[in-house]
Short mmCIF file of C-alpha atoms in Angstrom, two decimals:
data_model
loop_
_atom_site.label_atom_id
_atom_site.label_comp_id
_atom_site.label_asym_id
_atom_site.label_seq_id
_atom_site.Cartn_x
_atom_site.Cartn_y
_atom_site.Cartn_z
CA MET X 22 1.85 -16.97 19.65
CA GLU X 23 1.21 -13.48 21.01
CA LYS X 24 -1.40 -11.40 19.21
CA SER X 25 0.32 -8.69 17.17
CA LEU X 26 -0.43 -4.98 17.44
CA LEU X 27 -1.49 -4.94 13.78
CA LEU X 28 -4.02 -7.68 14.43
CA THR X 29 -5.58 -5.70 17.28
CA ILE X 30 -6.54 -2.96 14.81
CA GLN X 31 -7.38 -5.29 11.90
CA PRO X 32 -10.53 -3.41 10.80
CA ILE X 33 -8.53 -0.20 10.42
CA VAL X 34 -5.76 -1.92 8.47
CA GLN X 35 -8.31 -3.59 6.18
CA LYS X 36 -10.05 -0.28 5.44
CA THR X 37 -6.67 1.27 4.67
CA ALA X 38 -5.78 -1.57 2.31
CA GLN X 39 -9.12 -1.21 0.51
CA ALA X 40 -8.62 2.54 0.14
CA ILE X 41 -5.12 2.06 -1.29
CA ALA X 42 -6.32 -0.62 -3.71
CA HIS X 43 -9.13 1.64 -4.90
CA ILE X 44 -6.74 4.50 -5.52
CA ILE X 45 -3.96 2.64 -7.35
CA GLY X 46 -5.77 -0.27 -9.00
CA LEU X 47 -3.49 -2.97 -7.57
CA ASP X 48 -4.19 -5.58 -4.92
CA VAL X 49 -2.91 -4.88 -1.42
CA GLU X 50 -2.05 -7.16 1.47
CA VAL X 51 -0.67 -6.58 4.95
CA ALA X 52 1.05 -9.22 7.06
CA ASP X 53 2.03 -8.94 10.71
CA CYS X 54 5.23 -10.06 12.42
CA ASN X 55 3.79 -13.58 12.81
CA PHE X 56 3.10 -13.74 9.05
CA ILE X 57 -0.64 -13.65 9.60
CA ARG X 58 -2.43 -11.88 6.73
CA VAL X 59 -4.04 -8.99 8.60
CA ALA X 60 -5.60 -7.37 5.52
CA GLY X 61 -6.06 -8.10 1.85
CA THR X 62 -7.97 -7.07 -1.24
CA GLY X 63 -8.97 -8.92 -4.39
CA LYS X 64 -7.72 -12.50 -4.32
CA TYR X 65 -6.39 -12.06 -0.79
CA ASN X 66 -9.66 -10.79 0.64
CA THR X 67 -10.79 -14.35 1.42
CA GLN X 68 -7.48 -15.23 3.11
CA ILE X 69 -7.50 -12.65 5.90
CA GLY X 70 -6.51 -14.12 9.24
CA GLU X 71 -4.65 -17.02 7.67
CA LEU X 72 -1.01 -17.90 8.21
CA MET X 73 1.04 -17.17 5.10
CA ASN X 74 2.85 -20.34 4.02
CA ALA X 75 4.81 -18.63 1.25
CA GLY X 76 5.90 -15.36 2.81
CA PHE X 77 9.59 -15.65 1.99
CA VAL X 78 9.83 -12.20 0.43
CA TYR X 79 8.09 -10.69 3.44
CA GLN X 80 10.50 -12.48 5.77
CA HIS X 81 13.37 -10.81 3.92
CA VAL X 82 11.68 -7.39 4.11
CA MET X 83 11.08 -7.68 7.85
CA LYS X 84 14.64 -8.85 8.45
CA THR X 85 16.31 -6.11 6.40
CA GLN X 86 13.66 -3.42 7.07
CA LYS X 87 14.03 -2.34 3.44
CA MET X 88 11.52 -2.09 0.61
CA ILE X 89 11.93 -4.59 -2.20
CA LEU X 90 10.57 -4.81 -5.76
CA ILE X 91 10.13 -8.27 -7.27
CA GLU X 92 9.59 -7.83 -11.00
CA HIS X 93 9.03 -11.53 -11.69
CA PRO X 94 7.64 -13.27 -8.58
CA GLY X 95 8.36 -16.99 -8.66
CA PHE X 96 11.69 -16.52 -10.40
CA ASN X 97 13.53 -14.38 -7.86
CA VAL X 98 16.15 -16.04 -5.63
CA LEU X 99 14.05 -15.17 -2.57
CA CYS X 100 11.21 -17.24 -4.03
CA GLU X 101 13.19 -20.49 -4.36
CA PRO X 102 11.92 -22.06 -1.08
CA CYS X 103 8.31 -21.33 -2.06
CA PRO X 104 6.11 -24.22 -3.25
CA ASN X 105 4.93 -21.90 -6.04
CA TYR X 106 8.45 -21.29 -7.32
CA ARG X 107 8.30 -20.80 -11.12
CA HIS X 108 4.50 -21.14 -10.94
CA CYS X 109 3.54 -17.96 -9.06
CA SER X 110 0.26 -16.27 -9.96
CA GLU X 111 1.68 -12.87 -9.02
CA GLN X 112 3.29 -10.84 -11.80
CA THR X 113 4.78 -7.98 -9.80
CA GLU X 114 5.28 -7.37 -6.09
CA LEU X 115 6.40 -4.29 -4.16
CA ALA X 116 6.76 -4.78 -0.41
CA ALA X 117 7.63 -2.28 2.33
CA PRO X 118 8.36 -2.91 6.01
CA LEU X 119 6.23 -1.55 8.83
CA VAL X 120 8.71 -0.48 11.50
CA LEU X 121 7.55 0.69 14.93
CA TYR X 122 10.08 1.83 17.55
CA GLY X 123 12.87 0.23 15.50
CA GLN X 124 11.16 -3.18 15.34
CA SER X 125 9.56 -4.79 12.29
CA VAL X 126 5.87 -5.28 13.06
CA GLY X 127 4.73 -6.27 9.58
CA VAL X 128 4.84 -5.72 5.83
CA ILE X 129 2.55 -4.01 3.33
CA GLY X 130 2.66 -5.22 -0.26
CA LEU X 131 1.30 -4.13 -3.63
CA VAL X 132 0.65 -7.01 -6.02
CA SER X 133 -0.33 -7.25 -9.67
CA PHE X 134 -1.91 -10.35 -11.19
CA THR X 135 -2.49 -9.20 -14.77
CA SER X 136 -0.33 -7.75 -17.52
CA GLU X 137 -2.50 -4.63 -17.50
CA GLN X 138 -1.86 -4.07 -13.79
CA SER X 139 1.86 -4.67 -14.27
CA GLU X 140 2.03 -2.27 -17.20
CA TYR X 141 0.30 0.41 -15.14
CA PHE X 142 2.64 -0.26 -12.23
CA PHE X 143 5.85 0.09 -14.22
CA LYS X 144 4.53 3.15 -16.02
CA ASN X 145 4.14 4.80 -12.61
CA LYS X 146 6.86 2.89 -10.72
CA ASP X 147 8.57 5.88 -9.10
CA TRP X 148 5.24 7.25 -7.90
CA MET X 149 4.17 3.81 -6.64
CA ILE X 150 7.36 3.47 -4.58
CA GLN X 151 6.89 6.92 -3.03
CA PHE X 152 3.21 6.19 -2.46
CA LEU X 153 3.83 2.87 -0.68
CA THR X 154 6.51 4.47 1.49
CA LYS X 155 4.01 7.10 2.59
CA MET X 156 1.27 4.53 3.22
CA ALA X 157 3.62 2.43 5.36
CA GLU X 158 4.40 5.55 7.40
CA LEU X 159 0.70 6.26 7.85
CA ILE X 160 -0.04 2.75 9.12
CA VAL X 161 2.89 2.92 11.55
CA ASN X 162 1.80 6.37 12.75
CA ASN X 163 -1.66 4.95 13.36
CA LEU X 164 -0.14 2.07 15.33
CA GLU X 165 1.88 4.52 17.39
CA ASP X 166 -1.24 6.57 18.14
CA MET X 167 -3.10 3.44 19.20
CA ASP X 168 -0.22 2.36 21.38
CA LYS X 169 0.15 5.75 23.05
CA LYS X 170 -3.40 7.07 23.24
CA ASN X 171 -5.56 3.92 23.04
CA ASN X 172 -8.05 5.71 20.76
CA SER X 173 -11.23 4.00 19.62
CA GLU X 174 -11.25 2.02 16.34
CA GLU X 175 -13.90 4.32 14.88
CA VAL X 176 -11.91 7.51 15.48
CA ASN X 177 -8.66 6.01 14.19
CA SER X 178 -10.30 4.56 11.12
CA THR X 179 -11.74 7.91 10.15
CA LEU X 180 -8.47 9.69 10.83
CA ASN X 181 -6.41 7.16 8.93
CA LEU X 182 -8.53 7.18 5.79
CA ALA X 183 -8.84 10.96 5.72
CA ILE X 184 -5.07 11.37 6.01
CA LEU X 185 -4.57 8.64 3.43
CA GLU X 186 -6.79 10.35 0.88
CA LYS X 187 -5.33 13.82 1.47
CA GLU X 188 -1.73 12.61 1.30
CA THR X 189 -2.43 10.63 -1.86
CA ILE X 190 -3.97 13.62 -3.64
CA GLN X 191 -1.06 15.82 -2.58
CA LYS X 192 1.42 13.28 -3.94
CA ALA X 193 -0.43 13.04 -7.25
CA LEU X 194 -0.50 16.83 -7.61
CA GLN X 195 3.23 16.99 -6.93
CA GLU X 196 3.87 14.36 -9.59
CA VAL X 197 2.25 16.46 -12.34
CA GLN X 198 3.73 19.86 -11.52
CA HIS X 199 5.96 19.69 -14.61
CA GLU X 200 2.91 19.98 -16.87
CA VAL X 201 2.67 23.53 -18.22
CA ARG X 202 -1.10 23.75 -18.58
CA LYS X 203 -3.28 23.58 -15.47
CA THR X 204 -5.88 21.44 -17.25
CA ASP X 205 -3.16 18.94 -18.23
CA ARG X 206 -1.98 18.78 -14.62
CA THR X 207 -5.52 18.18 -13.38
CA ASP X 208 -6.30 15.52 -15.99
CA LYS X 209 -3.07 13.63 -15.32
CA ALA X 210 -3.49 13.81 -11.53
CA ALA X 211 -7.07 12.54 -11.82
CA SER X 212 -5.83 9.70 -14.05
CA LEU X 213 -3.15 8.73 -11.52
CA LEU X 214 -5.75 8.67 -8.77
CA GLY X 215 -8.32 6.81 -10.84
CA ILE X 216 -11.01 9.46 -10.27
CA SER X 217 -12.81 12.02 -12.42
CA ARG X 218 -11.61 15.62 -12.81
CA ALA X 219 -14.79 16.83 -11.06
CA THR X 220 -14.11 14.55 -8.07
CA LEU X 221 -10.52 15.76 -7.90
CA TYR X 222 -11.66 19.41 -7.89
CA ARG X 223 -14.11 18.63 -5.09
CA LYS X 224 -11.41 16.90 -3.02
CA ILE X 225 -8.98 19.78 -3.57
CA ARG X 226 -11.59 22.20 -2.21
CA GLU X 227 -12.47 19.84 0.65
CA TYR X 228 -8.86 19.51 1.80
CA LYS X 229 -7.95 23.11 0.89
CA LEU X 230 -5.04 21.98 -1.28
#
């Protein structure tokens, strides 16, 4: 089995997954085209590098190259071949394809394991979908840069996380533009990002947003 491009930059992908998880409060995992778990947070952090034996949803995502939302993992028709069918520990799953040069090279997924995580997810579902789409694009762009320029891991990691943070803050600010009062916009954006208002102000100045 040939080593995937995602696996060659595993440290970068893992740092990206950790940054996403910190921002949105859900667990994140990334699988490559060989269904190897390249990155993971929370429960999946100890399973990095392992072959996924229940990646039926991810198989579908890579085949169709379309994002999918599974509201009740373990009860969806795509889950029927899984040994955990009707006994899945996941409560919600959102998975997006990673497509490079027209080919599926992997999948990134957001997963909730608690009712609190699921409630937060569905409360912000539209934003989560937009967010994951953007994060998938960032990972693919990073892969493309690595493929074309052969940059060092350290440089790419820094670039990827900086772009990730800036793009995430921009998206959160866009989501709250309908709020009339500036303080309400700031408070809601900080809440979406899971950071304090003071930290948000500092990041806005840092990125000149």
